[in-house]
Amino acid sequence: MKSEKLKELRIVHYGHPALREPAEQVGRVSGEIKALAARMIELMNEARGLGLAANQVGIPKRLAVVVIEDEPTVLIDPEMVKTEGSQKGEEGCLSLPRLYGEVERPARVKVRATNLSGKRFTLEGEELLARALCHELDHLDGRLFVDLVDESTLHWLVRTRNGEEPVIQPTTLEDALKVFLLAEEGARRR
Ligand code: NI
């Protein structure tokens, strides 16, 4: 991918077909993949996210970036090796901005992935990291947190003026997804 094309990449929102596409294996870590990973880290940081999967920039390849101890970590062709226990907690997604809800996830996970040097490594995570790893690996299979969310906890977090507390607005899954689909449709027409 040319560098101009990389610059044009944006985080896509619910309704974009790449979010539902099972991603393809990456295999060899080419210069192109390294450049894509670097651009994804940039986009994740700009959006202040904790993770981003390639599907979310419209490229269904098995590549994700996750913040671990404040450092962005690149996961290529990641696989879930082991899960243990369970935890319930709030989740959101850069592809479904402002929408949050509780999702049940394993309490501890072990993931195997390839790094930017092409070496396989194993990563263990619990609590928030376990949740982030599950969330990003789900993206690579075309799965979103709204597929697993406890609908009774689903809500919009609406920020009003600077300095004011954000407002929590309960919503149904159907209504929330409609909002995103209408916005996507509008964006396509422009
Ligand atoms: Ni997400």
Coordinates of C-alpha atoms and ligand atoms in Angstrom, one line a residue:
M1 CA 0.0 0.0 0.0
K2 CA 1.3 3.4 -1.0
S3 CA 2.0 5.9 1.8
E4 CA -0.8 8.2 0.5
K5 CA -3.2 5.4 0.8
L6 CA -2.1 4.6 4.3
K7 CA -2.7 8.3 5.3
E8 CA -6.2 8.1 3.9
L9 CA -7.1 5.1 6.2
R10 CA -9.8 5.9 8.7
I11 CA -11.5 4.0 11.5
V12 CA -14.8 2.7 9.9
H13 CA -18.0 2.6 11.8
Y14 CA -20.8 0.0 12.3
G15 CA -22.4 -0.7 8.9
H16 CA -19.1 -0.9 7.0
P17 CA -18.8 -4.4 5.5
A18 CA -15.2 -5.0 6.6
L19 CA -16.4 -5.1 10.3
R20 CA -18.3 -8.3 9.5
E21 CA -15.8 -10.0 7.3
P22 CA -13.6 -12.8 8.8
A23 CA -10.1 -11.5 8.3
E24 CA -7.4 -13.3 6.3
Q25 CA -4.2 -14.8 7.7
V26 CA -1.2 -12.4 7.2
G27 CA 1.6 -14.9 7.1
R28 CA 4.9 -13.2 6.1
V29 CA 5.5 -9.9 7.8
S30 CA 6.1 -7.7 4.8
G31 CA 7.0 -4.0 4.8
E32 CA 3.5 -3.3 3.9
I33 CA 2.2 -5.0 7.0
K34 CA 4.6 -3.1 9.1
A35 CA 3.5 0.2 7.6
L36 CA -0.1 -0.7 8.1
A37 CA 0.5 -1.6 11.8
A38 CA 2.3 1.8 12.3
R39 CA -0.7 3.6 10.8
M40 CA -3.1 1.6 13.0
I41 CA -1.2 2.6 16.1
E42 CA -1.4 6.2 15.0
L43 CA -5.2 6.0 14.5
M44 CA -5.7 4.2 17.8
N45 CA -3.7 6.8 19.7
E46 CA -5.5 9.7 18.0
A47 CA -8.8 8.1 19.0
R48 CA -7.5 7.3 22.5
G49 CA -8.4 3.7 22.1
L50 CA -6.9 0.6 23.8
G51 CA -7.0 -1.6 20.8
L52 CA -7.7 -1.6 17.0
A53 CA -8.1 -4.4 14.5
A54 CA -7.3 -4.1 10.8
N55 CA -11.0 -4.7 10.0
Q56 CA -11.7 -1.4 11.7
V57 CA -9.7 0.5 9.1
G58 CA -11.4 -1.4 6.3
I59 CA -8.7 -4.1 5.8
P60 CA -9.8 -7.6 6.8
K61 CA -6.4 -9.0 7.7
R62 CA -5.5 -10.8 10.9
L63 CA -3.6 -7.9 12.4
A64 CA -4.5 -6.0 15.6
V65 CA -2.8 -3.5 17.9
V66 CA -3.4 -3.4 21.7
V67 CA -2.1 -1.1 24.4
I68 CA -0.2 -3.1 27.0
E69 CA 1.3 -1.2 29.9
D70 CA 1.0 2.0 28.0
E71 CA 2.9 0.6 25.0
P72 CA 1.2 -0.3 21.7
T73 CA 1.8 -4.0 20.9
V74 CA 1.3 -5.5 17.4
L75 CA -0.4 -8.9 17.1
I76 CA -0.2 -10.6 13.8
D77 CA -2.2 -13.8 13.1
P78 CA -3.2 -14.0 16.8
E79 CA -4.8 -17.1 18.2
M80 CA -6.6 -17.7 21.5
V81 CA -4.7 -20.5 23.1
K82 CA -6.4 -20.7 26.5
T83 CA -9.2 -18.9 28.4
E84 CA -10.1 -19.2 32.1
G85 CA -12.8 -17.9 34.4
S86 CA -15.2 -15.1 33.6
Q87 CA -15.6 -11.4 34.2
K88 CA -18.3 -8.9 33.5
G89 CA -17.5 -5.3 32.6
E90 CA -18.2 -2.4 30.4
E91 CA -17.0 -2.3 26.8
G92 CA -17.1 0.1 24.0
C93 CA -15.6 0.1 20.5
L94 CA -14.0 2.8 18.2
S95 CA -16.3 1.5 15.5
L96 CA -19.4 2.1 17.6
P97 CA -18.5 5.5 19.1
R98 CA -20.3 6.6 22.3
L99 CA -22.1 3.2 22.7
Y100 CA -21.2 1.1 25.8
G101 CA -22.6 -1.9 27.6
E102 CA -21.6 -4.9 29.8
V103 CA -20.0 -7.9 28.2
E104 CA -19.0 -11.2 29.8
R105 CA -15.5 -12.2 28.9
P106 CA -12.9 -14.7 30.2
A107 CA -11.0 -13.5 33.3
R108 CA -7.7 -14.7 31.9
V109 CA -6.5 -15.4 28.4
K110 CA -3.4 -16.7 26.7
V111 CA -2.8 -15.5 23.1
R112 CA -0.2 -16.6 20.6
A113 CA 0.7 -14.2 17.9
T114 CA 3.5 -13.1 15.5
N115 CA 5.4 -9.8 16.2
L116 CA 6.8 -7.3 13.7
S117 CA 10.1 -9.3 13.5
G118 CA 8.1 -12.3 12.4
K119 CA 8.6 -14.2 15.6
R120 CA 5.8 -16.1 17.4
F121 CA 5.3 -15.1 21.0
T122 CA 2.8 -15.8 23.8
L123 CA 1.0 -13.2 25.7
E124 CA -1.0 -13.7 28.9
G125 CA -3.6 -11.2 30.1
E126 CA -6.1 -10.7 32.8
E127 CA -8.8 -8.2 33.7
L128 CA -8.8 -5.3 31.2
L129 CA -6.1 -6.8 29.0
A130 CA -8.0 -10.1 28.8
R131 CA -11.0 -8.1 27.8
A132 CA -9.1 -6.1 25.2
L133 CA -7.5 -9.2 23.6
C134 CA -10.9 -11.0 23.4
H135 CA -12.5 -7.8 21.8
E136 CA -9.8 -7.4 19.2
L137 CA -9.6 -11.1 18.3
D138 CA -13.4 -11.0 17.9
H139 CA -13.0 -8.2 15.4
L140 CA -10.8 -10.4 13.3
D141 CA -13.6 -13.0 13.1
G142 CA -16.2 -10.3 12.2
R143 CA -17.7 -10.2 15.7
L144 CA -18.5 -7.0 17.6
F145 CA -19.2 -6.4 21.3
V146 CA -22.8 -5.6 20.5
D147 CA -23.2 -9.3 19.5
L148 CA -22.4 -10.3 23.1
V149 CA -23.6 -7.3 25.1
D150 CA -26.1 -7.5 27.9
E151 CA -28.8 -5.4 26.3
S152 CA -30.2 -4.2 29.6
T153 CA -26.9 -2.3 30.2
L154 CA -26.6 -0.8 26.8
H155 CA -26.3 3.0 26.8
W156 CA -25.0 6.1 25.0
L157 CA -22.4 8.2 26.7
V158 CA -23.2 11.7 25.5
R159 CA -20.7 14.4 26.1
T160 CA -22.2 17.9 26.2
R161 CA -20.2 21.0 26.8
N162 CA -16.7 21.0 28.1
G163 CA -16.4 20.5 31.8
E164 CA -19.9 18.9 32.1
E165 CA -20.3 15.3 33.2
P166 CA -21.2 13.0 30.3
V167 CA -24.9 12.0 30.2
I168 CA -25.9 8.3 30.2
Q169 CA -28.8 7.5 27.9
P170 CA -30.1 3.9 28.0
T171 CA -30.9 2.5 24.5
T172 CA -32.0 -0.7 22.9
L173 CA -29.7 -2.6 20.5
E174 CA -32.1 -2.1 17.7
D175 CA -32.3 1.7 18.1
A176 CA -28.5 2.1 18.6
L177 CA -27.6 0.1 15.5
K178 CA -30.2 2.1 13.5
V179 CA -28.3 5.3 14.4
F180 CA -25.1 3.9 13.1
L181 CA -26.7 2.5 9.9
L182 CA -28.3 5.9 9.1
A183 CA -25.0 7.7 9.7
E184 CA -23.2 5.2 7.4
E185 CA -25.8 5.6 4.7
G186 CA -25.4 9.4 4.9
A187 CA -21.6 9.1 4.7
R188 CA -21.9 6.9 1.6
R189 CA -24.2 9.4 -0.1
R190 CA -21.9 12.3 0.4
Ligands
NI1 NI -13.7 -2.6 18.8

